[in-house]
Short mmCIF file of C-alpha atoms in Angstrom, two decimals:
data_model
loop_
_atom_site.label_atom_id
_atom_site.label_comp_id
_atom_site.label_asym_id
_atom_site.label_seq_id
_atom_site.Cartn_x
_atom_site.Cartn_y
_atom_site.Cartn_z
CA MET M 1389 -0.01 -0.12 -0.14
CA GLN M 1390 2.83 2.29 0.91
CA ALA M 1391 4.51 1.61 -2.47
CA ARG M 1392 1.38 2.58 -4.26
CA ILE M 1393 1.02 5.85 -2.46
CA LYS M 1394 4.70 6.71 -3.31
CA THR M 1395 4.15 5.77 -7.05
CA LEU M 1396 0.93 8.03 -7.01
CA GLY M 1397 2.83 10.81 -5.44
CA PHE M 1398 5.71 10.62 -8.08
CA ILE M 1399 3.22 10.54 -10.80
CA LEU M 1400 1.48 13.66 -9.43
CA ALA M 1401 4.51 15.46 -8.98
CA ILE M 1402 5.72 14.61 -12.59
CA ILE M 1403 2.42 15.96 -14.09
CA GLY M 1404 2.68 19.06 -11.88
CA LEU M 1405 6.11 19.65 -13.36
CA GLY M 1406 4.55 19.36 -16.85
CA PHE M 1407 2.02 22.03 -16.04
CA VAL M 1408 4.93 24.24 -14.58
CA VAL M 1409 7.06 23.80 -17.71
CA GLY M 1410 4.04 24.51 -19.97
CA GLY M 1411 3.25 27.63 -17.79
CA GLY M 1412 6.90 28.84 -18.20
CA VAL M 1413 6.58 28.44 -22.04
CA ALA M 1414 3.42 30.21 -22.29
CA TYR M 1415 4.88 33.16 -20.24
CA ALA M 1416 7.92 33.33 -22.45
CA LYS M 1417 5.78 33.28 -25.47
CA SER M 1418 3.30 36.11 -24.09
CA GLN M 1419 6.50 38.25 -23.17
CA ALA M 1420 7.96 37.78 -26.59
CA GLY M 1421 4.57 38.88 -28.08
CA TYR M 1422 4.31 41.82 -25.76
CA LYS M 1423 7.89 42.92 -27.01
CA SER M 1424 6.79 42.48 -30.61
CA LEU M 1425 3.73 44.55 -30.15
CA GLN M 1426 5.47 47.26 -28.32
CA ALA M 1427 8.09 47.50 -31.19
CA PHE M 1428 5.26 47.51 -33.92
CA SER M 1429 3.46 50.11 -31.80
CA ALA M 1430 6.63 52.29 -31.50
CA GLN M 1431 7.31 52.08 -35.14
CA GLN M 1432 3.92 53.49 -35.91
CA ASN M 1433 4.18 55.85 -33.21
CA VAL M 1434 0.35 56.56 -33.06
CA THR M 1435 -0.35 58.28 -29.62
CA LEU M 1436 -3.41 59.53 -27.91
CA ALA M 1437 -3.52 63.21 -26.85
CA TYR M 1438 -4.09 64.27 -23.21
CA ASN M 1439 -4.15 67.72 -21.70
CA GLU M 1440 -2.14 69.01 -18.79
CA ASP M 1441 -4.67 67.51 -16.45
CA GLY M 1442 -4.37 64.12 -17.82
CA GLN M 1443 -7.66 64.12 -19.66
CA LEU M 1444 -8.12 62.67 -23.21
CA THR M 1445 -8.52 65.27 -25.96
CA ASP M 1446 -9.58 65.21 -29.50
CA ARG M 1447 -8.33 68.02 -31.61
CA GLY M 1448 -7.59 69.92 -28.37
CA GLU M 1449 -10.95 69.42 -26.88
CA THR M 1450 -12.12 67.14 -23.97
CA GLU M 1451 -15.79 67.35 -25.49
CA GLY M 1452 -14.58 65.39 -28.53
CA ALA M 1453 -12.92 62.73 -26.60
CA GLU M 1454 -15.74 62.43 -24.39
CA ALA M 1455 -18.02 61.87 -27.40
CA ILE M 1456 -15.56 59.23 -28.77
CA MET M 1457 -15.67 57.43 -25.44
CA ALA M 1458 -19.29 57.41 -25.57
CA LEU M 1459 -19.37 55.78 -28.77
CA LEU M 1460 -16.89 53.20 -27.65
CA THR M 1461 -18.49 52.44 -24.25
CA GLU M 1462 -22.06 52.95 -24.89
CA ASP M 1463 -22.76 52.30 -28.63
CA TRP M 1464 -20.10 49.63 -28.99
CA ASP M 1465 -20.56 48.38 -25.39
CA TYR M 1466 -16.52 47.91 -25.09
CA PRO M 1467 -15.26 47.62 -21.68
CA VAL M 1468 -12.46 50.08 -21.64
CA VAL M 1469 -9.57 49.33 -18.86
CA GLU M 1470 -8.98 52.95 -17.28
CA ALA M 1471 -5.58 51.86 -16.40
CA ASP M 1472 -4.65 51.44 -19.82
CA LEU M 1473 -5.29 55.02 -20.61
CA ASP M 1474 -2.14 56.57 -19.23
CA PRO M 1475 -1.09 60.14 -20.01
CA ASN M 1476 2.41 59.39 -19.09
CA ASP M 1477 2.55 56.55 -21.67
CA PRO M 1478 0.57 57.84 -24.73
CA LEU M 1479 1.73 55.34 -27.08
CA VAL M 1480 -1.21 53.24 -28.59
CA ASN M 1481 -0.02 49.76 -27.47
CA THR M 1482 -2.88 48.34 -25.33
CA ALA M 1483 -6.35 46.81 -26.14
CA SER M 1484 -8.29 49.88 -24.91
CA GLU M 1485 -5.94 52.46 -26.52
CA TYR M 1486 -6.40 50.64 -29.75
CA MET M 1487 -9.98 50.64 -29.64
CA PHE M 1488 -10.19 54.21 -28.50
CA GLN M 1489 -8.36 55.12 -31.58
CA MET M 1490 -10.68 52.97 -33.67
CA ALA M 1491 -13.56 54.85 -32.27
CA THR M 1492 -11.63 58.16 -33.08
CA VAL M 1493 -11.76 57.19 -36.79
CA ALA M 1494 -15.18 55.85 -36.82
CA TYR M 1495 -16.51 58.96 -35.02
CA HIS M 1496 -15.01 61.54 -37.37
CA THR M 1497 -16.32 59.51 -40.18
CA LEU M 1498 -19.68 59.10 -38.84
CA THR M 1499 -19.99 62.84 -37.81
CA GLY M 1500 -18.32 64.20 -41.03
CA THR M 1501 -19.69 65.87 -44.18
CA GLN M 1502 -18.81 64.78 -47.62
CA THR M 1503 -18.84 66.77 -50.86
CA VAL M 1504 -19.76 65.04 -53.85
CA VAL M 1505 -20.12 66.02 -57.42
CA LEU M 1506 -22.28 64.99 -60.09
CA ASP M 1507 -21.04 65.74 -63.60
CA GLU M 1508 -24.49 65.39 -65.08
CA ASP M 1509 -28.08 65.22 -64.26
CA VAL M 1510 -29.11 61.72 -62.83
CA GLU M 1511 -32.61 60.36 -62.55
CA TYR M 1512 -33.34 57.81 -59.91
CA ASN M 1513 -36.45 56.35 -58.69
CA GLY M 1514 -38.35 59.06 -60.55
CA GLU M 1515 -36.39 61.86 -59.08
CA THR M 1516 -33.88 63.95 -60.86
CA PHE M 1517 -30.65 65.06 -59.46
CA GLU M 1518 -29.13 68.04 -61.24
CA ALA M 1519 -25.37 68.11 -62.06
CA GLY M 1520 -23.40 70.12 -59.50
CA SER M 1521 -21.85 69.81 -55.87
CA TYR M 1522 -23.67 68.43 -52.88
CA ASP M 1523 -22.66 68.56 -49.25
CA VAL M 1524 -24.05 65.60 -47.52
CA ASP M 1525 -23.86 64.66 -43.84
CA VAL M 1526 -22.67 61.10 -43.25
CA ASP M 1527 -25.36 61.27 -40.11
CA GLY M 1528 -24.02 58.36 -38.05
CA ARG M 1529 -24.42 56.05 -40.95
CA TYR M 1530 -22.05 52.92 -41.34
CA TRP M 1531 -21.15 51.43 -44.78
CA THR M 1532 -24.26 49.23 -44.82
CA ALA M 1533 -26.72 52.10 -44.01
CA PHE M 1534 -26.34 53.73 -47.42
CA ASP M 1535 -28.27 53.00 -50.61
CA ARG M 1536 -25.26 52.45 -52.83
CA GLU M 1537 -27.36 52.78 -56.05
CA HIS M 1538 -28.37 56.15 -55.09
CA PRO M 1539 -26.42 58.63 -57.20
CA ILE M 1540 -25.55 60.85 -54.08
CA ASP M 1541 -25.56 58.37 -51.24
CA GLY M 1542 -23.46 55.99 -53.11
CA LEU M 1543 -20.76 58.61 -53.80
CA VAL M 1544 -20.95 59.74 -50.08
CA ARG M 1545 -20.52 56.16 -48.78
CA ALA M 1546 -17.41 55.65 -51.16
CA GLN M 1547 -15.79 58.82 -49.89
CA ALA M 1548 -16.60 58.50 -46.23
CA TRP M 1549 -15.87 54.75 -45.75
CA ASN M 1550 -12.98 54.63 -48.25
CA GLY M 1551 -10.09 52.23 -48.31
CA THR M 1552 -8.02 54.29 -45.98
CA THR M 1553 -10.90 54.22 -43.28
CA HIS M 1554 -11.40 50.60 -43.66
CA GLY M 1555 -7.78 49.80 -43.56
CA LEU M 1556 -7.13 51.89 -40.30
CA ILE M 1557 -10.00 50.21 -38.56
CA GLY M 1558 -8.92 46.88 -39.61
CA GLU M 1559 -5.21 47.59 -38.49
CA LEU M 1560 -6.49 48.91 -35.13
CA GLY M 1561 -8.66 45.99 -34.67
CA VAL M 1562 -5.70 43.52 -35.23
CA GLY M 1563 -3.91 45.44 -32.39
CA THR M 1564 -6.78 45.00 -29.93
CA VAL M 1565 -7.01 41.24 -30.64
CA THR M 1566 -3.31 40.76 -30.45
CA HIS M 1567 -3.14 42.44 -26.95
CA SER M 1568 -6.24 40.59 -25.72
CA ALA M 1569 -4.83 37.29 -26.89
CA LEU M 1570 -1.59 38.09 -25.11
CA GLN M 1571 -3.26 38.91 -22.02
CA MET M 1572 -5.20 35.33 -22.24
CA VAL M 1573 -1.86 33.55 -22.70
CA LEU M 1574 -0.52 35.34 -19.76
CA ALA M 1575 -3.51 34.45 -17.61
CA LEU M 1576 -3.15 30.83 -18.82
CA ALA M 1577 0.46 30.70 -17.98
CA GLY M 1578 -0.13 31.74 -14.36
CA MET M 1579 -3.01 29.21 -14.14
CA PHE M 1580 -0.82 26.27 -15.54
CA ALA M 1581 1.90 27.26 -13.17
CA GLY M 1582 -0.40 27.38 -10.16
CA ILE M 1583 -2.01 23.87 -10.92
CA GLY M 1584 1.46 22.54 -11.48
CA ALA M 1585 2.74 23.82 -7.95
CA VAL M 1586 -0.39 22.23 -6.28
CA LEU M 1587 0.17 18.84 -8.03
CA ILE M 1588 3.91 18.96 -7.03
CA VAL M 1589 3.19 19.77 -3.42
CA ALA M 1590 0.65 17.20 -3.33
CA GLY M 1591 2.86 14.55 -5.08
CA PHE M 1592 5.57 15.05 -2.74
CA GLY M 1593 3.20 14.94 0.18
CA LEU M 1594 1.93 11.46 -0.67
CA VAL M 1595 5.58 10.46 -1.19
CA TRP M 1596 6.34 11.65 2.45
CA VAL M 1597 3.31 9.66 3.55
CA GLY M 1598 4.34 6.52 1.85
CA ARG M 1599 7.79 6.65 3.18
CA SER M 1600 6.69 6.86 6.95
CA LYS M 1601 6.99 3.78 8.90
CA THR M 1602 4.04 2.21 10.75
CA GLN M 1603 4.24 1.66 14.30
CA PRO M 1604 3.17 -1.75 15.49
CA VAL M 1605 0.51 -1.86 18.07
CA THR M 1606 1.49 -3.76 21.19
CA ILE M 1607 -1.04 -4.77 23.90
CA GLU M 1608 0.42 -5.67 27.51
CA ALA M 1609 -0.06 -9.12 28.62
CA GLN M 1610 -2.08 -7.95 31.60
CA GLU M 1611 -4.55 -5.93 29.28
CA LEU M 1612 -4.75 -9.07 27.10
CA GLU M 1613 -5.57 -11.46 29.99
CA SER M 1614 -8.15 -8.91 31.21
CA SER M 1615 -9.90 -8.80 27.89
CA GLN M 1616 -10.05 -12.44 27.55
CA ARG M 1617 -11.69 -12.73 30.89
CA ASP M 1618 -14.19 -10.13 29.98
CA LEU M 1619 -15.05 -12.22 26.69
CA ALA M 1620 -15.23 -15.46 28.65
CA THR M 1621 -17.91 -13.81 30.99
CA ILE M 1622 -20.15 -12.73 28.05
#
């Protein structure tokens, strides 16, 4: 029985060691990823703007930043981590910073005004649109909210949601997902290391129990005779 307990203890310790090694590998990979993301962010040199009081600003105004934050947290329901928004480190390199920058691009697109020009008169659904220049508000419309066959709406959509806008949003989205994935890997590394440590301690505990010597139970002769007499009287 003791040999089996010791064997089980060694097995648990070995499994625990595997978890610890796995946690170490995951941690190393996460740190390499963080380093790469930091280098990539530094090369892009995209930064958030803060005022002297440490408040986010957009084009020098806190009101614009507040509207962008409302778009991000209320319309998009994104859980912003306030600690990621550090005025002492304005470089965009965390998930919340990437998402705020994405919301900035989207906000100015959604609230902007586009000037489109028709070279000739165009008829659409029984309505004639004369040649000329038109100033049209995007009015909070995303790509799919426009009538692309409409002679004016189609042009507004193409100008507002152009390739650059889509490219910036896509690139910032990749940064967000990358940082979130690295956080998940780091959490898994800690979990693996914790499980491994528990298994190692439990394993060596079983080995220690298995190695302890059992003490024989001795019964004094007088006690034995007394017990026998008691049994005889039953």
